[in-house]
CSV table of N, CA, C and O in Angstrom, one decimal:
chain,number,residue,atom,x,y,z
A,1,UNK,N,115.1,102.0,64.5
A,1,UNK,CA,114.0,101.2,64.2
A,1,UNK,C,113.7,100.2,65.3
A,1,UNK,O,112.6,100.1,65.9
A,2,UNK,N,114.8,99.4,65.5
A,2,UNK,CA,114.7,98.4,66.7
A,2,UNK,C,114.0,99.3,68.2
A,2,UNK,O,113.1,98.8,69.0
A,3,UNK,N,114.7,100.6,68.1
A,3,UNK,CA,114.1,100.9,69.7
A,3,UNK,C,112.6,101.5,69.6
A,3,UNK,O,111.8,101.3,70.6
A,4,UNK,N,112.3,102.1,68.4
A,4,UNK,CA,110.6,102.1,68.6
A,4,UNK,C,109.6,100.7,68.6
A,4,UNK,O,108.5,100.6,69.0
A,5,UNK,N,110.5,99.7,67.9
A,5,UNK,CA,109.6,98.6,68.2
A,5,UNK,C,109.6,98.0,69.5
A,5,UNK,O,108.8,97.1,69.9
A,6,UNK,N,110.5,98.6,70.1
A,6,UNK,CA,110.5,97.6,71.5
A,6,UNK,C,111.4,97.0,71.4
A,6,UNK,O,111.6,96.7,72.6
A,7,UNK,N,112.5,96.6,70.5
A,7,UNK,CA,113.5,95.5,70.9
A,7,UNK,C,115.0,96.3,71.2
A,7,UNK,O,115.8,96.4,70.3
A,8,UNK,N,115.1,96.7,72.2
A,8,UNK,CA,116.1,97.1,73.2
A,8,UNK,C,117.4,96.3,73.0
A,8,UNK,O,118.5,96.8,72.8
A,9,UNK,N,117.3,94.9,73.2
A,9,UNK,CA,118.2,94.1,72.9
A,9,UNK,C,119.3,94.5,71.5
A,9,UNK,O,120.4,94.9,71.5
A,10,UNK,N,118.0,94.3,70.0
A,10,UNK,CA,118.5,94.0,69.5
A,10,UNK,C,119.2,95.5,68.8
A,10,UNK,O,120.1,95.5,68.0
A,11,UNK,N,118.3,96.7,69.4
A,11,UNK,CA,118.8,98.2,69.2
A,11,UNK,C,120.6,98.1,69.8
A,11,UNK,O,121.6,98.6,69.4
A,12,UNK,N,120.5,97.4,70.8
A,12,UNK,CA,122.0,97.6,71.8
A,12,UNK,C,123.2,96.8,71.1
A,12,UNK,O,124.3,96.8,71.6
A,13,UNK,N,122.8,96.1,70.0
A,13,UNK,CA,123.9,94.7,69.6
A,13,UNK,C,123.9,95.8,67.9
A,13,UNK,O,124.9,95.8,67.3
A,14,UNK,N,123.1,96.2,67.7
A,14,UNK,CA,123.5,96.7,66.0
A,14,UNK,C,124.3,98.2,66.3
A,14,UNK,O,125.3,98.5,65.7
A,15,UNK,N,123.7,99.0,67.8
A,15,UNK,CA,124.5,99.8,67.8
A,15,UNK,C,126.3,99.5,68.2
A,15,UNK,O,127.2,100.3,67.9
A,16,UNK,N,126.5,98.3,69.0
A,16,UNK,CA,127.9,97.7,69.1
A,16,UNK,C,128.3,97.3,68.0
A,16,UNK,O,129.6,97.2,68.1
A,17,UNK,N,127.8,97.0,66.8
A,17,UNK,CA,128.4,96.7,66.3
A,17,UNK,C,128.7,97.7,64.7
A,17,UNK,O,129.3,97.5,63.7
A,18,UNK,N,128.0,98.8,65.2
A,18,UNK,CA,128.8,100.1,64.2
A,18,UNK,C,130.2,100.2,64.5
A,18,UNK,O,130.6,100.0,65.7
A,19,UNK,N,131.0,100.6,63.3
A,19,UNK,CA,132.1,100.8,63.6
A,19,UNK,C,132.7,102.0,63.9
A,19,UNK,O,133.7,102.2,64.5
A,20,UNK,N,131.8,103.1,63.3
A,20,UNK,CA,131.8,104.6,63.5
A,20,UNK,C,131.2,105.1,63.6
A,20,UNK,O,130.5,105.6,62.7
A,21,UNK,N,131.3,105.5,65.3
A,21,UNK,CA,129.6,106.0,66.2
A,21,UNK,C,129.8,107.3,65.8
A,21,UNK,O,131.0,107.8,66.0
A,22,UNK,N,128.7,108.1,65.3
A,22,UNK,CA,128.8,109.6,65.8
A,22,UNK,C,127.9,110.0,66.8
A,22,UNK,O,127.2,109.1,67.2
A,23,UNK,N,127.8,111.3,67.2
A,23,UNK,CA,126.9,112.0,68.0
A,23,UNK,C,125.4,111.2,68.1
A,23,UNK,O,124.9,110.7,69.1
A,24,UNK,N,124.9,111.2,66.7
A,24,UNK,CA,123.6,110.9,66.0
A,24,UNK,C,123.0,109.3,66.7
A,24,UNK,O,121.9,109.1,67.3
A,25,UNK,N,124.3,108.4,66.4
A,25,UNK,CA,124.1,107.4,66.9
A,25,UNK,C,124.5,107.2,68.5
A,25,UNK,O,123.9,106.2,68.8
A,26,UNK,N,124.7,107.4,69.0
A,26,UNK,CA,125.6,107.9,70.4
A,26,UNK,C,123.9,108.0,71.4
A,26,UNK,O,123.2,107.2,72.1
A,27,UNK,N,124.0,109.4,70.9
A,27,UNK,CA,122.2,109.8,71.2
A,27,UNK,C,120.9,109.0,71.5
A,27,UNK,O,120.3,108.7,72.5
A,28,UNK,N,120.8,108.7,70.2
A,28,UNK,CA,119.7,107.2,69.8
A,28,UNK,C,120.1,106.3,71.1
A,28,UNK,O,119.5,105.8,72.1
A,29,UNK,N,121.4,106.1,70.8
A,29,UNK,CA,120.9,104.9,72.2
A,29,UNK,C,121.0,105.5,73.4
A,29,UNK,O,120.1,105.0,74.0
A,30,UNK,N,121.5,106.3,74.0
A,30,UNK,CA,121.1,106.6,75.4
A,30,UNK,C,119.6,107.1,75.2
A,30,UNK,O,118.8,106.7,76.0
A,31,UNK,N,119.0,107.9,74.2
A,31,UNK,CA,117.9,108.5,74.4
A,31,UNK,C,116.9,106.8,74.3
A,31,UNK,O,115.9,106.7,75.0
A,32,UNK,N,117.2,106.1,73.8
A,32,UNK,CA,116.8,104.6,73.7
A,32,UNK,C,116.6,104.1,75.4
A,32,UNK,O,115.5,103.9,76.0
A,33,UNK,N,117.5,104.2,75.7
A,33,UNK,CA,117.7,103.4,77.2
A,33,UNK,C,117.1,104.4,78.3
A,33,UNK,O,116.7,104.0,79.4
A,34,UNK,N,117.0,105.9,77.7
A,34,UNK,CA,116.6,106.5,79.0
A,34,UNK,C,114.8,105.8,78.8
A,34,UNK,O,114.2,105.4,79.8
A,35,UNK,N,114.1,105.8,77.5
A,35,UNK,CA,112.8,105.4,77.3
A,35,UNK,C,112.2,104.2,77.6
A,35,UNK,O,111.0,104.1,77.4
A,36,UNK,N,113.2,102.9,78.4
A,36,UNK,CA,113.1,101.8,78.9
A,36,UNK,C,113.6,101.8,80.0
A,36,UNK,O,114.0,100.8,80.5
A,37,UNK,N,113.7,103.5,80.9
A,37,UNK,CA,113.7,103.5,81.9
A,37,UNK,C,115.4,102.4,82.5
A,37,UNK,O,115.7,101.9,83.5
A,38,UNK,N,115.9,102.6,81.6
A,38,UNK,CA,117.6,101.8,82.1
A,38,UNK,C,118.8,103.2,82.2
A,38,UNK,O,119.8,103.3,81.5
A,39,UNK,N,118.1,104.2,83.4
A,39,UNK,CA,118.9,105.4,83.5
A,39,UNK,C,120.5,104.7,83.7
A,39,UNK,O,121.4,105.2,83.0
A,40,UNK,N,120.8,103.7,84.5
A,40,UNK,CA,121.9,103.7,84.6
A,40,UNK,C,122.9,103.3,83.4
A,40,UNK,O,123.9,103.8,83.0
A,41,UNK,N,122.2,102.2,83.0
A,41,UNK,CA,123.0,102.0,81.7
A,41,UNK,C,123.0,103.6,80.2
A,41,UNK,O,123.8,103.8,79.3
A,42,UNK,N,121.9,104.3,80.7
A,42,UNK,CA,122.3,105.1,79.3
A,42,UNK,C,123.1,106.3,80.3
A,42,UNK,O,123.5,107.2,79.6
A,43,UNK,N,123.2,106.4,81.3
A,43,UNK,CA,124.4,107.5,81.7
A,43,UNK,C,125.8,106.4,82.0
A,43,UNK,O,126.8,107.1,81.9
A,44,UNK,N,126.1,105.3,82.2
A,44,UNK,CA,127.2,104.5,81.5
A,44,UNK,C,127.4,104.7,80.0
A,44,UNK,O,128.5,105.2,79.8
A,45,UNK,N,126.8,104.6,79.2
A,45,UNK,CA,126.9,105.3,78.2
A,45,UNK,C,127.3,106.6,77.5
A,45,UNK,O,128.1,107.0,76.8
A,46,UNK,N,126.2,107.1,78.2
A,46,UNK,CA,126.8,108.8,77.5
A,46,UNK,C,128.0,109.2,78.2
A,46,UNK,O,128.6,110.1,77.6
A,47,UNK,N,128.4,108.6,79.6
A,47,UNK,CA,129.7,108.9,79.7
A,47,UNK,C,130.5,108.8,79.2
A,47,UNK,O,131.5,109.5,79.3
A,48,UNK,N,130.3,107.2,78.3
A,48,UNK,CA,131.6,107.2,77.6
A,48,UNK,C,131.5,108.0,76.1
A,48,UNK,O,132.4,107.8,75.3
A,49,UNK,N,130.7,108.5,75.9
A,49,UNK,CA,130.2,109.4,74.7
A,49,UNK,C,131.8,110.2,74.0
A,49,UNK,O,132.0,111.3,74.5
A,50,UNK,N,132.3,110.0,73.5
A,50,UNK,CA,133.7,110.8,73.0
A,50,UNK,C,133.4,112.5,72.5
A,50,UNK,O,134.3,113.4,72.5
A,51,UNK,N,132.0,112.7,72.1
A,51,UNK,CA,131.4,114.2,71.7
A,51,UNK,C,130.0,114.0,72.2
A,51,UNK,O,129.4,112.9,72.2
A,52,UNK,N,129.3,115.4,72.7
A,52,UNK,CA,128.5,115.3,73.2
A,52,UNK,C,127.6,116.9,72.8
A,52,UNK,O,128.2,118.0,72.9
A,53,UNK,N,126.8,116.7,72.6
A,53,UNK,CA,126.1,117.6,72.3
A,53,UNK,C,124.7,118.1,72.9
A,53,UNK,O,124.0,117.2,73.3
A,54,UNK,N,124.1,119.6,73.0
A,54,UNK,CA,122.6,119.7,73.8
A,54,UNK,C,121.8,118.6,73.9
A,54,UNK,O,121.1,118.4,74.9
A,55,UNK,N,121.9,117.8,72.7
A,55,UNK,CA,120.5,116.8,72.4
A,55,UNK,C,121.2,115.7,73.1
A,55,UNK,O,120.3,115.2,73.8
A,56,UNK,N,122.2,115.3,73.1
A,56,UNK,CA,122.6,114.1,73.9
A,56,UNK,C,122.7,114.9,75.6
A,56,UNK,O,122.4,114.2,76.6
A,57,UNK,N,122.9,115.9,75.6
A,57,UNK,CA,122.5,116.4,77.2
A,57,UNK,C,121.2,116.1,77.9
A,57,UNK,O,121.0,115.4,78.8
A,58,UNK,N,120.3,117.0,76.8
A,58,UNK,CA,118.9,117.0,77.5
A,58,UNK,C,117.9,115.4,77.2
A,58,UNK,O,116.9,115.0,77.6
A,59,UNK,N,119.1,114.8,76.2
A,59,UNK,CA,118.3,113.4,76.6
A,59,UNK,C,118.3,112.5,78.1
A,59,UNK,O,117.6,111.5,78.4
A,60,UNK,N,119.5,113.3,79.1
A,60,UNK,CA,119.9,112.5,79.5
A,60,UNK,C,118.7,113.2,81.0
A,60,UNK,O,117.8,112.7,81.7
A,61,UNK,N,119.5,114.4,80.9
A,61,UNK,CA,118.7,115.2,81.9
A,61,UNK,C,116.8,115.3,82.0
A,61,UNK,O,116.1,115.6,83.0
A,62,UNK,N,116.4,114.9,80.9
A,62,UNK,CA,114.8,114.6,80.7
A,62,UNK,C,114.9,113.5,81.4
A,62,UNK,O,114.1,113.5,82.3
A,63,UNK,N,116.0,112.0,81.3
A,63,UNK,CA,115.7,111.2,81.5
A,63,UNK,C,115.3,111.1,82.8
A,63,UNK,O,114.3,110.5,83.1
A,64,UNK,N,116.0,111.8,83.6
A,64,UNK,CA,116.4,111.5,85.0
A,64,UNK,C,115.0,112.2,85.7
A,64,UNK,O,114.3,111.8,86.6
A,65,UNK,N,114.9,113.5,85.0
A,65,UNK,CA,113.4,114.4,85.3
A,65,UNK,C,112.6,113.6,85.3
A,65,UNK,O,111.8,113.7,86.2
A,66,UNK,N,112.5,112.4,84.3
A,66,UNK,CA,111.0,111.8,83.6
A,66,UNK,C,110.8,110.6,85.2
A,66,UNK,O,109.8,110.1,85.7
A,67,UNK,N,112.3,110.5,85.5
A,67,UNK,CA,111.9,109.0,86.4
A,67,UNK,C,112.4,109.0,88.4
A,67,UNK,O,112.9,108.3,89.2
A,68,UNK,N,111.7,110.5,88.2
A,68,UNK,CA,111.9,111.0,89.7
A,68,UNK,C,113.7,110.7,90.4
A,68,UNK,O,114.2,110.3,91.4
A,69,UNK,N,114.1,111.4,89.2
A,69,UNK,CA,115.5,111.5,89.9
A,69,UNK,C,116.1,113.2,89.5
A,69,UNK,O,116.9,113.5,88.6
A,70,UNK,N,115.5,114.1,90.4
A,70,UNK,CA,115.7,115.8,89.6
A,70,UNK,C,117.0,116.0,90.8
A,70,UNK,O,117.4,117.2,90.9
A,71,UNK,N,117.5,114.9,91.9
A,71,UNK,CA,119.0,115.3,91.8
A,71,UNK,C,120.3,115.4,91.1
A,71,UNK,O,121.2,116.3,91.1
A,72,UNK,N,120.3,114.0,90.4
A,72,UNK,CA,121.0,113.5,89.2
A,72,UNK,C,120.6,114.6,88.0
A,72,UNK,O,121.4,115.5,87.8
A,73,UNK,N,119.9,114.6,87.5
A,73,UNK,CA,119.3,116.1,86.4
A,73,UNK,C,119.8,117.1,86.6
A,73,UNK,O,120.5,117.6,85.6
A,74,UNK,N,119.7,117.7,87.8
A,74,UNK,CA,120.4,118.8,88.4
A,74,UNK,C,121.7,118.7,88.4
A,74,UNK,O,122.2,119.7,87.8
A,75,UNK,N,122.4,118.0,88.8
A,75,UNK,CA,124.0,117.5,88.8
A,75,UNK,C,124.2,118.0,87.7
A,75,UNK,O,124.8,119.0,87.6
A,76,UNK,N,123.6,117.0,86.4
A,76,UNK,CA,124.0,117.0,85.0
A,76,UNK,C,123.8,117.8,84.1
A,76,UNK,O,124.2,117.8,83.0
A,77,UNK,N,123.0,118.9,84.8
A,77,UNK,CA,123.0,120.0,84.0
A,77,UNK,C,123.7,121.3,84.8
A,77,UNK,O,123.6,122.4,84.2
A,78,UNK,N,124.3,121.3,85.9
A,78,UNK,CA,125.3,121.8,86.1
A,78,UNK,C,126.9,121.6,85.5
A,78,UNK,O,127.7,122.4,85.1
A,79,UNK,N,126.9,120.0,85.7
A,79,UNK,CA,128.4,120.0,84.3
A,79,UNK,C,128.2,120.1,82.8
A,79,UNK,O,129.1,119.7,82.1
A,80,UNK,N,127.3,120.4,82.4
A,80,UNK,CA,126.8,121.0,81.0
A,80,UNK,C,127.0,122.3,80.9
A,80,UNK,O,127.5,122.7,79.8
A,81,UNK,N,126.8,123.1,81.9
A,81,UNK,CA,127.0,124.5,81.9
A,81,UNK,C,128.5,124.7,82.2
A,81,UNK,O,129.1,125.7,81.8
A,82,UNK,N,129.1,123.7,82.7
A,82,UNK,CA,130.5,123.6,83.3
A,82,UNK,C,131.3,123.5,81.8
A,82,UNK,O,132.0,124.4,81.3
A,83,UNK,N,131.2,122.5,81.3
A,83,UNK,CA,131.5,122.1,79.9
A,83,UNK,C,130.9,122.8,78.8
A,83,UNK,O,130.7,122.3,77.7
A,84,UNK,N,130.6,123.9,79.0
A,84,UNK,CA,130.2,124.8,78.0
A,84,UNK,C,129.3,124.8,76.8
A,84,UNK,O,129.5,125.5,75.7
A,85,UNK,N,128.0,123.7,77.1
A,85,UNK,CA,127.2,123.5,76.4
A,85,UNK,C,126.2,124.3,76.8
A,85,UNK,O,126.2,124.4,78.1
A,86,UNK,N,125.1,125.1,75.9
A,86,UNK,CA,124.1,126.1,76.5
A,86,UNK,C,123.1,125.3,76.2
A,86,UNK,O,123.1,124.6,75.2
A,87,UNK,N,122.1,125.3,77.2
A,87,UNK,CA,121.0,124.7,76.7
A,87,UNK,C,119.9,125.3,76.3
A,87,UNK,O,119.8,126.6,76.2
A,88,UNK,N,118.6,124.3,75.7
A,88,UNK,CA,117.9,125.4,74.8
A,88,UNK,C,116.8,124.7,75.4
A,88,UNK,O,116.7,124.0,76.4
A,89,UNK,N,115.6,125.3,74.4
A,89,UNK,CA,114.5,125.5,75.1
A,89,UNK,C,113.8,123.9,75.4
A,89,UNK,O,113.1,123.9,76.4
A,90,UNK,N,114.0,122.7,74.8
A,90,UNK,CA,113.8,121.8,75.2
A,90,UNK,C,114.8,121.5,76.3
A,90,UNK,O,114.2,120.6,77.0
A,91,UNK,N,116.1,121.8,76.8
A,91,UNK,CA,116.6,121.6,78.1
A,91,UNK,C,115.8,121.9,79.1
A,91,UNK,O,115.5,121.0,79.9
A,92,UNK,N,115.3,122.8,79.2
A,92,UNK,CA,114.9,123.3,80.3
A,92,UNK,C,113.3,123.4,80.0
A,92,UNK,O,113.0,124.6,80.0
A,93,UNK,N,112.3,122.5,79.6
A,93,UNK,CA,111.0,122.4,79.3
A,93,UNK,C,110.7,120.9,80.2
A,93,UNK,O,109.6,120.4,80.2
Protein backbone atom coordinates (compact mmCIF):
# COMPACT_ATOMS: atom_id res chain seq x y z
CA UNK A 1 0.00 0.00 0.00
CA UNK A 2 2.76 2.41 1.11
CA UNK A 3 4.64 1.81 -2.24
CA UNK A 4 1.79 2.68 -4.58
CA UNK A 5 1.22 5.75 -2.71
CA UNK A 6 4.58 7.01 -2.96
CA UNK A 7 5.93 6.56 0.41
CA UNK A 8 9.07 4.46 -0.12
CA UNK A 9 10.20 5.45 3.25
CA UNK A 10 7.57 4.30 5.02
CA UNK A 11 7.08 0.87 2.54
CA UNK A 12 11.05 0.19 3.67
CA UNK A 13 10.46 0.53 7.70
CA UNK A 14 7.06 -1.77 7.77
CA UNK A 15 8.81 -4.14 5.47
CA UNK A 16 11.95 -4.20 8.31
CA UNK A 17 9.92 -4.64 10.56
CA UNK A 18 8.09 -8.04 9.55
CA UNK A 19 9.33 -10.68 11.28
CA UNK A 20 8.70 -13.32 8.67
CA UNK A 21 9.66 -12.27 5.19
CA UNK A 22 8.53 -14.63 2.53
CA UNK A 23 9.09 -14.56 -1.24
CA UNK A 24 5.79 -12.43 -1.55
CA UNK A 25 7.13 -9.77 0.69
CA UNK A 26 10.84 -10.07 -0.40
CA UNK A 27 9.51 -9.17 -4.00
CA UNK A 28 7.20 -6.22 -3.12
CA UNK A 29 10.04 -4.46 -1.95
CA UNK A 30 12.67 -4.81 -4.47
CA UNK A 31 9.95 -4.69 -7.19
CA UNK A 32 9.15 -1.36 -4.89
CA UNK A 33 12.65 0.13 -5.18
CA UNK A 34 13.26 -1.05 -8.72
CA UNK A 35 9.92 1.54 -9.49
CA UNK A 36 11.73 4.51 -7.66
CA UNK A 37 14.40 3.80 -9.81
CA UNK A 38 16.86 2.79 -6.41
CA UNK A 39 18.41 -0.25 -8.73
CA UNK A 40 21.07 -0.45 -6.36
CA UNK A 41 19.39 -0.67 -3.16
CA UNK A 42 16.78 -3.27 -4.56
CA UNK A 43 19.60 -5.61 -6.01
CA UNK A 44 21.30 -5.14 -2.29
CA UNK A 45 18.27 -6.49 -1.49
CA UNK A 46 17.30 -9.23 -3.55
CA UNK A 47 20.73 -10.45 -2.86
CA UNK A 48 20.12 -10.93 0.33
CA UNK A 49 16.76 -12.60 -0.56
CA UNK A 50 17.03 -16.25 1.26
CA UNK A 51 14.40 -17.80 -1.67
CA UNK A 52 13.96 -16.40 -4.80
CA UNK A 53 11.73 -16.92 -7.39
CA UNK A 54 10.88 -16.02 -11.49
CA UNK A 55 8.83 -13.01 -10.24
CA UNK A 56 11.58 -11.79 -7.85
CA UNK A 57 13.96 -12.41 -10.95
CA UNK A 58 12.23 -10.67 -13.63
CA UNK A 59 11.47 -7.86 -11.14
CA UNK A 60 14.90 -7.33 -11.02
CA UNK A 61 15.97 -7.88 -14.61
CA UNK A 62 12.94 -5.43 -15.95
CA UNK A 63 14.41 -3.26 -13.52
CA UNK A 64 17.67 -2.82 -14.94
CA UNK A 65 16.02 -3.10 -18.75
CA UNK A 66 13.60 -0.22 -17.70
CA UNK A 67 16.69 2.19 -16.54
CA UNK A 68 19.23 1.70 -19.39
CA UNK A 69 21.30 -0.77 -17.70
CA UNK A 70 20.77 -4.21 -20.30
CA UNK A 71 24.48 -5.17 -19.01
CA UNK A 72 23.48 -5.81 -15.44
CA UNK A 73 19.96 -7.53 -16.93
CA UNK A 74 22.00 -9.56 -18.98
CA UNK A 75 24.35 -10.68 -16.17
CA UNK A 76 21.27 -11.45 -14.07
CA UNK A 77 19.58 -13.44 -16.17
CA UNK A 78 22.47 -15.46 -16.94
CA UNK A 79 22.75 -16.56 -13.12
CA UNK A 80 19.06 -17.34 -13.21
CA UNK A 81 19.56 -19.76 -15.86
CA UNK A 82 22.66 -20.77 -13.84
CA UNK A 83 20.52 -21.27 -10.66
CA UNK A 84 18.02 -23.03 -12.39
CA UNK A 85 15.16 -20.80 -12.53
CA UNK A 86 13.31 -20.83 -16.08
CA UNK A 87 12.00 -17.89 -17.17
CA UNK A 88 8.63 -17.07 -18.60
CA UNK A 89 7.06 -15.03 -20.76
CA UNK A 90 7.11 -11.81 -18.79
CA UNK A 91 11.07 -12.46 -18.33
CA UNK A 92 11.79 -12.11 -21.47
CA UNK A 93 9.00 -9.37 -22.68
Amino acid sequence: MYLKCGSLECARKVFDEIPVKNVVSWTTMVSGLVGFAELDCARKLFDQMPVRNVVSWTAMINGYVSNGRPQEAFELFSQMQVEGVKPNEFTLD
